[in-house]
PDB file of C-alpha atoms in Angstrom:
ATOM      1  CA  UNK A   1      70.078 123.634 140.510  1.00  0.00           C
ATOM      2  CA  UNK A   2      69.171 127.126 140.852  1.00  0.00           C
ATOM      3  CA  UNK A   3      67.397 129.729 138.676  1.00  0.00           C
ATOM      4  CA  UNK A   4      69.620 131.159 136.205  1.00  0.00           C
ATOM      5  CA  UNK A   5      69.931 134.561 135.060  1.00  0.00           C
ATOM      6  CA  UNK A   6      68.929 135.122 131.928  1.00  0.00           C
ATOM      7  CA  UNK A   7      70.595 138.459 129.884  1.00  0.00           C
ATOM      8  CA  UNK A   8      69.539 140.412 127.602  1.00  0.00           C
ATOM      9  CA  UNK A   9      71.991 142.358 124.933  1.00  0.00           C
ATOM     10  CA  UNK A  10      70.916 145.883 123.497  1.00  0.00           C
ATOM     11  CA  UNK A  11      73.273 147.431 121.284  1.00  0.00           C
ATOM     12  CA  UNK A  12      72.788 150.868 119.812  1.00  0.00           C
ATOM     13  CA  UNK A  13      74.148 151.196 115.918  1.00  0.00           C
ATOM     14  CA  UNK A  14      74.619 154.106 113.810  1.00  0.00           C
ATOM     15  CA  UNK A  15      74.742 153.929 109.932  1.00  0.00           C
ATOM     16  CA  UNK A  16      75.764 156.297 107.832  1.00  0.00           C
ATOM     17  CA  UNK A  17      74.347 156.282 103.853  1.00  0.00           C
ATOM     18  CA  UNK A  18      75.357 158.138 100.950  1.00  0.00           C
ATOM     19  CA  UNK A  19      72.656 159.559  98.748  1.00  0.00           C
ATOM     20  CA  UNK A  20      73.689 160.512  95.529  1.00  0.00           C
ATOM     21  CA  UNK A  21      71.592 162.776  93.631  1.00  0.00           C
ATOM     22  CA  UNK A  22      70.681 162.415  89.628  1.00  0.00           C
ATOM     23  CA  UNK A  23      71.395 165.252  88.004  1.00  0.00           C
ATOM     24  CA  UNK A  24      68.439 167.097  85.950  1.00  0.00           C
ATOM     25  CA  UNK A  25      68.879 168.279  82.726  1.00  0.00           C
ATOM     26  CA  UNK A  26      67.477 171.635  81.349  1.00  0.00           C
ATOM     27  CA  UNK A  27      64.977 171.371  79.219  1.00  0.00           C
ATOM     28  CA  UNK A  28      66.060 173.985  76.045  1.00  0.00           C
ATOM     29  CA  UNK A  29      63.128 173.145  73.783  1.00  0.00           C
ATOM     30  CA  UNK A  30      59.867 170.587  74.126  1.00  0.00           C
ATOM     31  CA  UNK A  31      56.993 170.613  71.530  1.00  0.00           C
ATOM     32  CA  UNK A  32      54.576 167.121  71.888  1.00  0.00           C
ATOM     33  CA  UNK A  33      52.036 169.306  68.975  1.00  0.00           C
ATOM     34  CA  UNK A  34      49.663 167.883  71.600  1.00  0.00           C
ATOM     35  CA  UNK A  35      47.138 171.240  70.351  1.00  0.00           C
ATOM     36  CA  UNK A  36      44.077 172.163  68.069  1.00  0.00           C
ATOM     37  CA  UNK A  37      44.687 171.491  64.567  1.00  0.00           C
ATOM     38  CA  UNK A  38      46.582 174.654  63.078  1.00  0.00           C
ATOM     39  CA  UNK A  39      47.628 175.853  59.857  1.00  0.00           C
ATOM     40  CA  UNK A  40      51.425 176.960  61.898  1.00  0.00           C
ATOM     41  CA  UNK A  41      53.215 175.595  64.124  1.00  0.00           C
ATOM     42  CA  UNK A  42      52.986 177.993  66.630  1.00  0.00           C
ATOM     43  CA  UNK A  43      54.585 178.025  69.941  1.00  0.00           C
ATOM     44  CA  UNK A  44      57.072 175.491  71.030  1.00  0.00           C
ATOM     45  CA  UNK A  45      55.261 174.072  74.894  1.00  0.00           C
ATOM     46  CA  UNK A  46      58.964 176.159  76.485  1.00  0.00           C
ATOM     47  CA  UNK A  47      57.393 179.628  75.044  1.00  0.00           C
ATOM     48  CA  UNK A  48      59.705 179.224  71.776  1.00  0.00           C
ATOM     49  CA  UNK A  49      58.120 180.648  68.813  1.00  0.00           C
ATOM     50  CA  UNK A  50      58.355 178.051  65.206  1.00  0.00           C
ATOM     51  CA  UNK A  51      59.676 179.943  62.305  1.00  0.00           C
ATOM     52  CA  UNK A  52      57.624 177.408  59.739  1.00  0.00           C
ATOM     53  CA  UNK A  53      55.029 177.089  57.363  1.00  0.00           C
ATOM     54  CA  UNK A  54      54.429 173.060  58.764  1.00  0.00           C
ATOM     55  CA  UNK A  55      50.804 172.428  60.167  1.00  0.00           C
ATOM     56  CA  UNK A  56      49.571 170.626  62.838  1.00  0.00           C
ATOM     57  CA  UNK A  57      46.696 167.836  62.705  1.00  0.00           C
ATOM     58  CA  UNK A  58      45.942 165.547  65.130  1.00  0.00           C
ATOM     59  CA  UNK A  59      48.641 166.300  67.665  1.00  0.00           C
ATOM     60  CA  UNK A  60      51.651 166.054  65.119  1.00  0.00           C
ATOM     61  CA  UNK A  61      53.816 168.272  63.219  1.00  0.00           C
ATOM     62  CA  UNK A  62      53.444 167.687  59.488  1.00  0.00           C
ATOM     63  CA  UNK A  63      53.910 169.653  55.768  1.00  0.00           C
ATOM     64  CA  UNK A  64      52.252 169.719  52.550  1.00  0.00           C
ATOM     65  CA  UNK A  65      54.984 171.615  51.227  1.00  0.00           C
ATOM     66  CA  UNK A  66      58.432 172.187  51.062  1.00  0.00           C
ATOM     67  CA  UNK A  67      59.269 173.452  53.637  1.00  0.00           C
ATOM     68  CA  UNK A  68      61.413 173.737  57.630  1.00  0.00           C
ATOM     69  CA  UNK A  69      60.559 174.379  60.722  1.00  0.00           C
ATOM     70  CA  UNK A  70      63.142 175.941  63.346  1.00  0.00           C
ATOM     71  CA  UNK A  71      63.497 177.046  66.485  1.00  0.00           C
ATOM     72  CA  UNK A  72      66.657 178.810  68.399  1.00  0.00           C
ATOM     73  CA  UNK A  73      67.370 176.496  71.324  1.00  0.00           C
ATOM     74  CA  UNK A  74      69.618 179.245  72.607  1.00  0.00           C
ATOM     75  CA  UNK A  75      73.114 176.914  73.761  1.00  0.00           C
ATOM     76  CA  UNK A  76      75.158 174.844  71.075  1.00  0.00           C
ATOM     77  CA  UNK A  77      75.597 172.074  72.812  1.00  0.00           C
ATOM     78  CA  UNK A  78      72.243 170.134  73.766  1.00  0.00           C
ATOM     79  CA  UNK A  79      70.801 166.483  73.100  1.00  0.00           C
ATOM     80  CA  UNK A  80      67.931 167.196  70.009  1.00  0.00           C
ATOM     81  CA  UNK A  81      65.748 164.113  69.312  1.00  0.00           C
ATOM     82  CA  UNK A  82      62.436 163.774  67.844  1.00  0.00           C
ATOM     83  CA  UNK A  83      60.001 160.570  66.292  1.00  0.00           C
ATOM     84  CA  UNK A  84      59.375 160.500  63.250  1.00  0.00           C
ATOM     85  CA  UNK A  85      56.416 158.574  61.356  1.00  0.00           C
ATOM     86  CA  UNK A  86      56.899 157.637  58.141  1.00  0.00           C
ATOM     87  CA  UNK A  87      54.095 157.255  55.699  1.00  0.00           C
ATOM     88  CA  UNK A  88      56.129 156.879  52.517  1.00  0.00           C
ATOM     89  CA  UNK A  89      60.162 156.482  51.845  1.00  0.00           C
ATOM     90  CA  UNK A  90      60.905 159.883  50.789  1.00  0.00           C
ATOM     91  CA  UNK A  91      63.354 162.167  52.768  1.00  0.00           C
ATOM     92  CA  UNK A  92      62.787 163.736  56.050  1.00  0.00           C
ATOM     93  CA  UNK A  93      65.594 165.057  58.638  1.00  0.00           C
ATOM     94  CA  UNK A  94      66.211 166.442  62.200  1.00  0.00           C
ATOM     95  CA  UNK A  95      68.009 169.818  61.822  1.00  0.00           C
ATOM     96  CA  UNK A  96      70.750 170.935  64.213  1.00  0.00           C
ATOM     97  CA  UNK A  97      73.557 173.618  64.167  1.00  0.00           C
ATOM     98  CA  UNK A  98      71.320 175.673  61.966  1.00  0.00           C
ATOM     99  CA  UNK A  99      71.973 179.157  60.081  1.00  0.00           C
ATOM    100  CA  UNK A 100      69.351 181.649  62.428  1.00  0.00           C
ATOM    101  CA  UNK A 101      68.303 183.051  58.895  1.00  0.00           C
ATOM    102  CA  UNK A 102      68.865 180.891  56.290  1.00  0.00           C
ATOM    103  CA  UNK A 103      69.772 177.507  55.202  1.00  0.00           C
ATOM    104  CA  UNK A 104      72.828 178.237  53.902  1.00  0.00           C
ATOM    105  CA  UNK A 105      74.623 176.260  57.180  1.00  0.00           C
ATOM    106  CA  UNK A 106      73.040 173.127  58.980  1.00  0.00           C
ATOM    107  CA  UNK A 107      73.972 168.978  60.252  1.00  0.00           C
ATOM    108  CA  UNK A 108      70.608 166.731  59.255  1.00  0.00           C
ATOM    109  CA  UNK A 109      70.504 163.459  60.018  1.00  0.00           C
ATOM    110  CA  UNK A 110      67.903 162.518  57.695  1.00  0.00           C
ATOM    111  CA  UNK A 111      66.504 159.249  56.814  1.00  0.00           C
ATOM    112  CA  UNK A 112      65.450 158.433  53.200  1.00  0.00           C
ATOM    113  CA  UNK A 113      64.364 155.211  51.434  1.00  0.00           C
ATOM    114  CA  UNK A 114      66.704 152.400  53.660  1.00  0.00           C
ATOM    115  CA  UNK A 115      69.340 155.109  54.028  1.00  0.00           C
ATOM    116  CA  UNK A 116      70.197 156.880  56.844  1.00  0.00           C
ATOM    117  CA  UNK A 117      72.879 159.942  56.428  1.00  0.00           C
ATOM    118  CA  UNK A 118      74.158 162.394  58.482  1.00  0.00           C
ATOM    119  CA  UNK A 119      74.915 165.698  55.877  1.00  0.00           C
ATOM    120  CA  UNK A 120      76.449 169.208  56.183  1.00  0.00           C
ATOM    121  CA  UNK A 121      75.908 172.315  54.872  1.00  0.00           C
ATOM    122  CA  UNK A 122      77.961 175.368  54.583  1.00  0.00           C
ATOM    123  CA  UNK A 123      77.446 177.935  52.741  1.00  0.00           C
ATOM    124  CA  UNK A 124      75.123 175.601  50.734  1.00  0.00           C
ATOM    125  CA  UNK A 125      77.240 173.095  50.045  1.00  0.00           C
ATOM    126  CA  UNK A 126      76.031 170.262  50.697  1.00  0.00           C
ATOM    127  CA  UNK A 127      78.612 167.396  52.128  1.00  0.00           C
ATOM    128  CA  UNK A 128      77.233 163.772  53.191  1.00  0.00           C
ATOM    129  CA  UNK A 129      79.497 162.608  56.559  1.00  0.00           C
ATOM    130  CA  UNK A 130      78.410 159.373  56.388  1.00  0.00           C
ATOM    131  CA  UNK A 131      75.804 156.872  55.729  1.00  0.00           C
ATOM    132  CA  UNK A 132      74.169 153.809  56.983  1.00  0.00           C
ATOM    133  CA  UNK A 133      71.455 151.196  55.476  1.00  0.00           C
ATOM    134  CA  UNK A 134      68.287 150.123  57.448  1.00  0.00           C
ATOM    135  CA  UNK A 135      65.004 148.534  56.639  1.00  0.00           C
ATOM    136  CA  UNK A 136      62.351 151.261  55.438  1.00  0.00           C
ATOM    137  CA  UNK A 137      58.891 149.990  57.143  1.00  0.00           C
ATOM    138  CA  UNK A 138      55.724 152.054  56.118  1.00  0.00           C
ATOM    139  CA  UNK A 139      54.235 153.508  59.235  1.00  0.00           C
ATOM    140  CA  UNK A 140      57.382 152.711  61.696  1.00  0.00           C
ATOM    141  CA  UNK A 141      57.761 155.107  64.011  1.00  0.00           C
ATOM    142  CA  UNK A 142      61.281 156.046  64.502  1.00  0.00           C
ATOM    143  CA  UNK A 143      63.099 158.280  67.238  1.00  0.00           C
ATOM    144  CA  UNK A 144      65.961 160.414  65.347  1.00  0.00           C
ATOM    145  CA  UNK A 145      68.605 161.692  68.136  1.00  0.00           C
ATOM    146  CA  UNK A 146      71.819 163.896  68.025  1.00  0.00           C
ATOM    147  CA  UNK A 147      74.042 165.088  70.685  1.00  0.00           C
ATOM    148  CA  UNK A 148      76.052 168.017  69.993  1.00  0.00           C
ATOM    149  CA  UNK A 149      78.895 168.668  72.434  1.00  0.00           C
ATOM    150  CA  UNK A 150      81.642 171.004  70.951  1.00  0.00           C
ATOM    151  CA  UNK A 151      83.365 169.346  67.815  1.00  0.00           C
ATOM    152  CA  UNK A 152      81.671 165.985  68.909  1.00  0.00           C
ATOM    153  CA  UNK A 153      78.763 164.780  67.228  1.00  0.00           C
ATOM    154  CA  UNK A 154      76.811 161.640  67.926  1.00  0.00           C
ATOM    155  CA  UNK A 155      73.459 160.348  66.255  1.00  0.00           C
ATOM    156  CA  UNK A 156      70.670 158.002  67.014  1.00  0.00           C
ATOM    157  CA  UNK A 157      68.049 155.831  65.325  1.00  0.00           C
ATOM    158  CA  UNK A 158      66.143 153.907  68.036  1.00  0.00           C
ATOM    159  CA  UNK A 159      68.398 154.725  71.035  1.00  0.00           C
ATOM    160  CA  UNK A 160      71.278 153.023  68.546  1.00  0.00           C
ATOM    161  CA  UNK A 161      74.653 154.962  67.920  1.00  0.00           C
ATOM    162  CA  UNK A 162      74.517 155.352  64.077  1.00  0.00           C
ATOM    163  CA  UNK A 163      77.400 157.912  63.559  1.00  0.00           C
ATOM    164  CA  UNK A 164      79.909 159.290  65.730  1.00  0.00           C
ATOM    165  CA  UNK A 165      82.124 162.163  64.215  1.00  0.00           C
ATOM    166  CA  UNK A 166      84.154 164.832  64.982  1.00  0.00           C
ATOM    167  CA  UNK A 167      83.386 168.204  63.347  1.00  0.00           C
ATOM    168  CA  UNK A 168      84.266 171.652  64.066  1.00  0.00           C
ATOM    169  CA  UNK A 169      82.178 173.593  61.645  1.00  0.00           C
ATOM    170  CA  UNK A 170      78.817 175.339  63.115  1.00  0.00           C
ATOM    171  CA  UNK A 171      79.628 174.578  66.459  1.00  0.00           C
ATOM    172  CA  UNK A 172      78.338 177.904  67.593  1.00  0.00           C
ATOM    173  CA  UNK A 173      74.681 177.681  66.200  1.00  0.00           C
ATOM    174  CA  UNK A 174      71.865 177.334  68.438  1.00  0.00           C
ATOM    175  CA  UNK A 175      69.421 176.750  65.990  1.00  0.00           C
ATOM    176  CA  UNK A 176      67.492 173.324  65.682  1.00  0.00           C
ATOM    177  CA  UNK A 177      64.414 172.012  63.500  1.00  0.00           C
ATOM    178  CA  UNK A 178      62.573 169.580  61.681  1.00  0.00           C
ATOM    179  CA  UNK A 179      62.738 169.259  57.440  1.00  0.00           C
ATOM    180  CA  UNK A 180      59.909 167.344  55.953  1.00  0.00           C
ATOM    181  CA  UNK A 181      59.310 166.756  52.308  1.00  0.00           C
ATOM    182  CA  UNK A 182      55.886 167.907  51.071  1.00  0.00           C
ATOM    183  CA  UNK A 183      53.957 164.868  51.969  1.00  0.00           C
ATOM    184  CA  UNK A 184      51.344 164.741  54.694  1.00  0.00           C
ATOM    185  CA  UNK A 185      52.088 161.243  55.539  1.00  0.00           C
ATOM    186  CA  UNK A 186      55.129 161.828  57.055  1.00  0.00           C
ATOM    187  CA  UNK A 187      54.472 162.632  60.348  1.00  0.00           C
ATOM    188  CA  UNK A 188      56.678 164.900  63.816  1.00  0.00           C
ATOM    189  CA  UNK A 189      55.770 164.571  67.558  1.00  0.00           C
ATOM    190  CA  UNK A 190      57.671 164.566  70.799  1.00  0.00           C
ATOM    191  CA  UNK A 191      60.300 167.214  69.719  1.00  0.00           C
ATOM    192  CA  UNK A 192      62.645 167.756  72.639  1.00  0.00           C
ATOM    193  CA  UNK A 193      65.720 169.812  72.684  1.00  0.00           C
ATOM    194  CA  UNK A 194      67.689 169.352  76.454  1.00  0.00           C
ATOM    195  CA  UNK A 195      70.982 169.777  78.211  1.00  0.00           C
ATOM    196  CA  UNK A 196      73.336 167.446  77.626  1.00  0.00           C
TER     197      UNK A 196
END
């Protein structure tokens, strides 16, 4: 028996891949309150100045008053969320679709006791678009969301859809904000306004 060849195969391949590329969203508005205490809010972390009498301690929005906080986002159609603290079970709300000078015209979703409710105002008439019961925990930290995208409206407690309604009132404010009750237990932070 002889030697036998022995062969060796090459082979040359040539893949092809697809990347596909996430999309980034604008960021319209961002304020973390992550600043020295202050007896304003200030300006918003985009260069957005707070029309507000709020405070700031300790790297979060709060009020000892009355009072709102806004902001002009400048589009109408954005993703708004922010997280709330709550230190007692009054009322608190995230403001969208708001009235540049007054508060004759806004959406809140506002949470208040174990009720969550999504309202409307217009021309100061009030009008509740629906409501939802949840467990009110002293010191929980919850995120309130809304996306705004023409008519559509859809909100948010913890990343879960809570309301989804149609409504074509206000669809062309770019205003957005925060509307505590007076009590400096209820805490803001992590306010974030984006495209959507």
């Amino acid at each position: 028996m002889g030697n036998v060849p022995m062969i060796i195969g090459a082979g040359v391949g040539v893949g092809f891949g697809y990347g596909v590329r996430a999309k980034t969203f604008k960021t319209y508005v961002k304020d973390s309150f992550d600043r020295a205490d202050a007896t304003t809010l200030g300006t918003s972390e985009t260069g957005q100045i707070w029309a507000s009498a709020m405070k700031i301690a300790n790297g979060k929005a709060y009020a000892d008053a009355w009072v709102t906080a806004k902001i002009n986002a400048g589009y109408a159609d954005y993703e708004i969320s922010c997280d709330v603290t709550r230190g007692i079970s009054t009322a608190c709300s995230l403001g969208f679709r708001l009235s540049a000078t007054n508060d004759a015209d806004r959406m809140e979703l506002i949470l208040s006791g174990s009720t969550v409710q999504i309202n409307k105002k217009v021309n100061f008439v009030s009008t509740n678009l629906g409501s939802y019961t949840r467990a009110y925990v002293s010191g929980e930290i919850i995120q309130l969301k809304a996306i705004c995208v023409g008519s559509s409206i859809k909100c948010y407690v913890n990343d879960q859809l809570i309301f989804n309604i149609t409504d074509a009132e206000l669809i062309t404010r770019t205003y957005v904000g925060i509307f505590p009750n007076n009590s400096t237990l209820i805490k803001y932070d992590n306010f974030l306004v984006k495209e959507v």
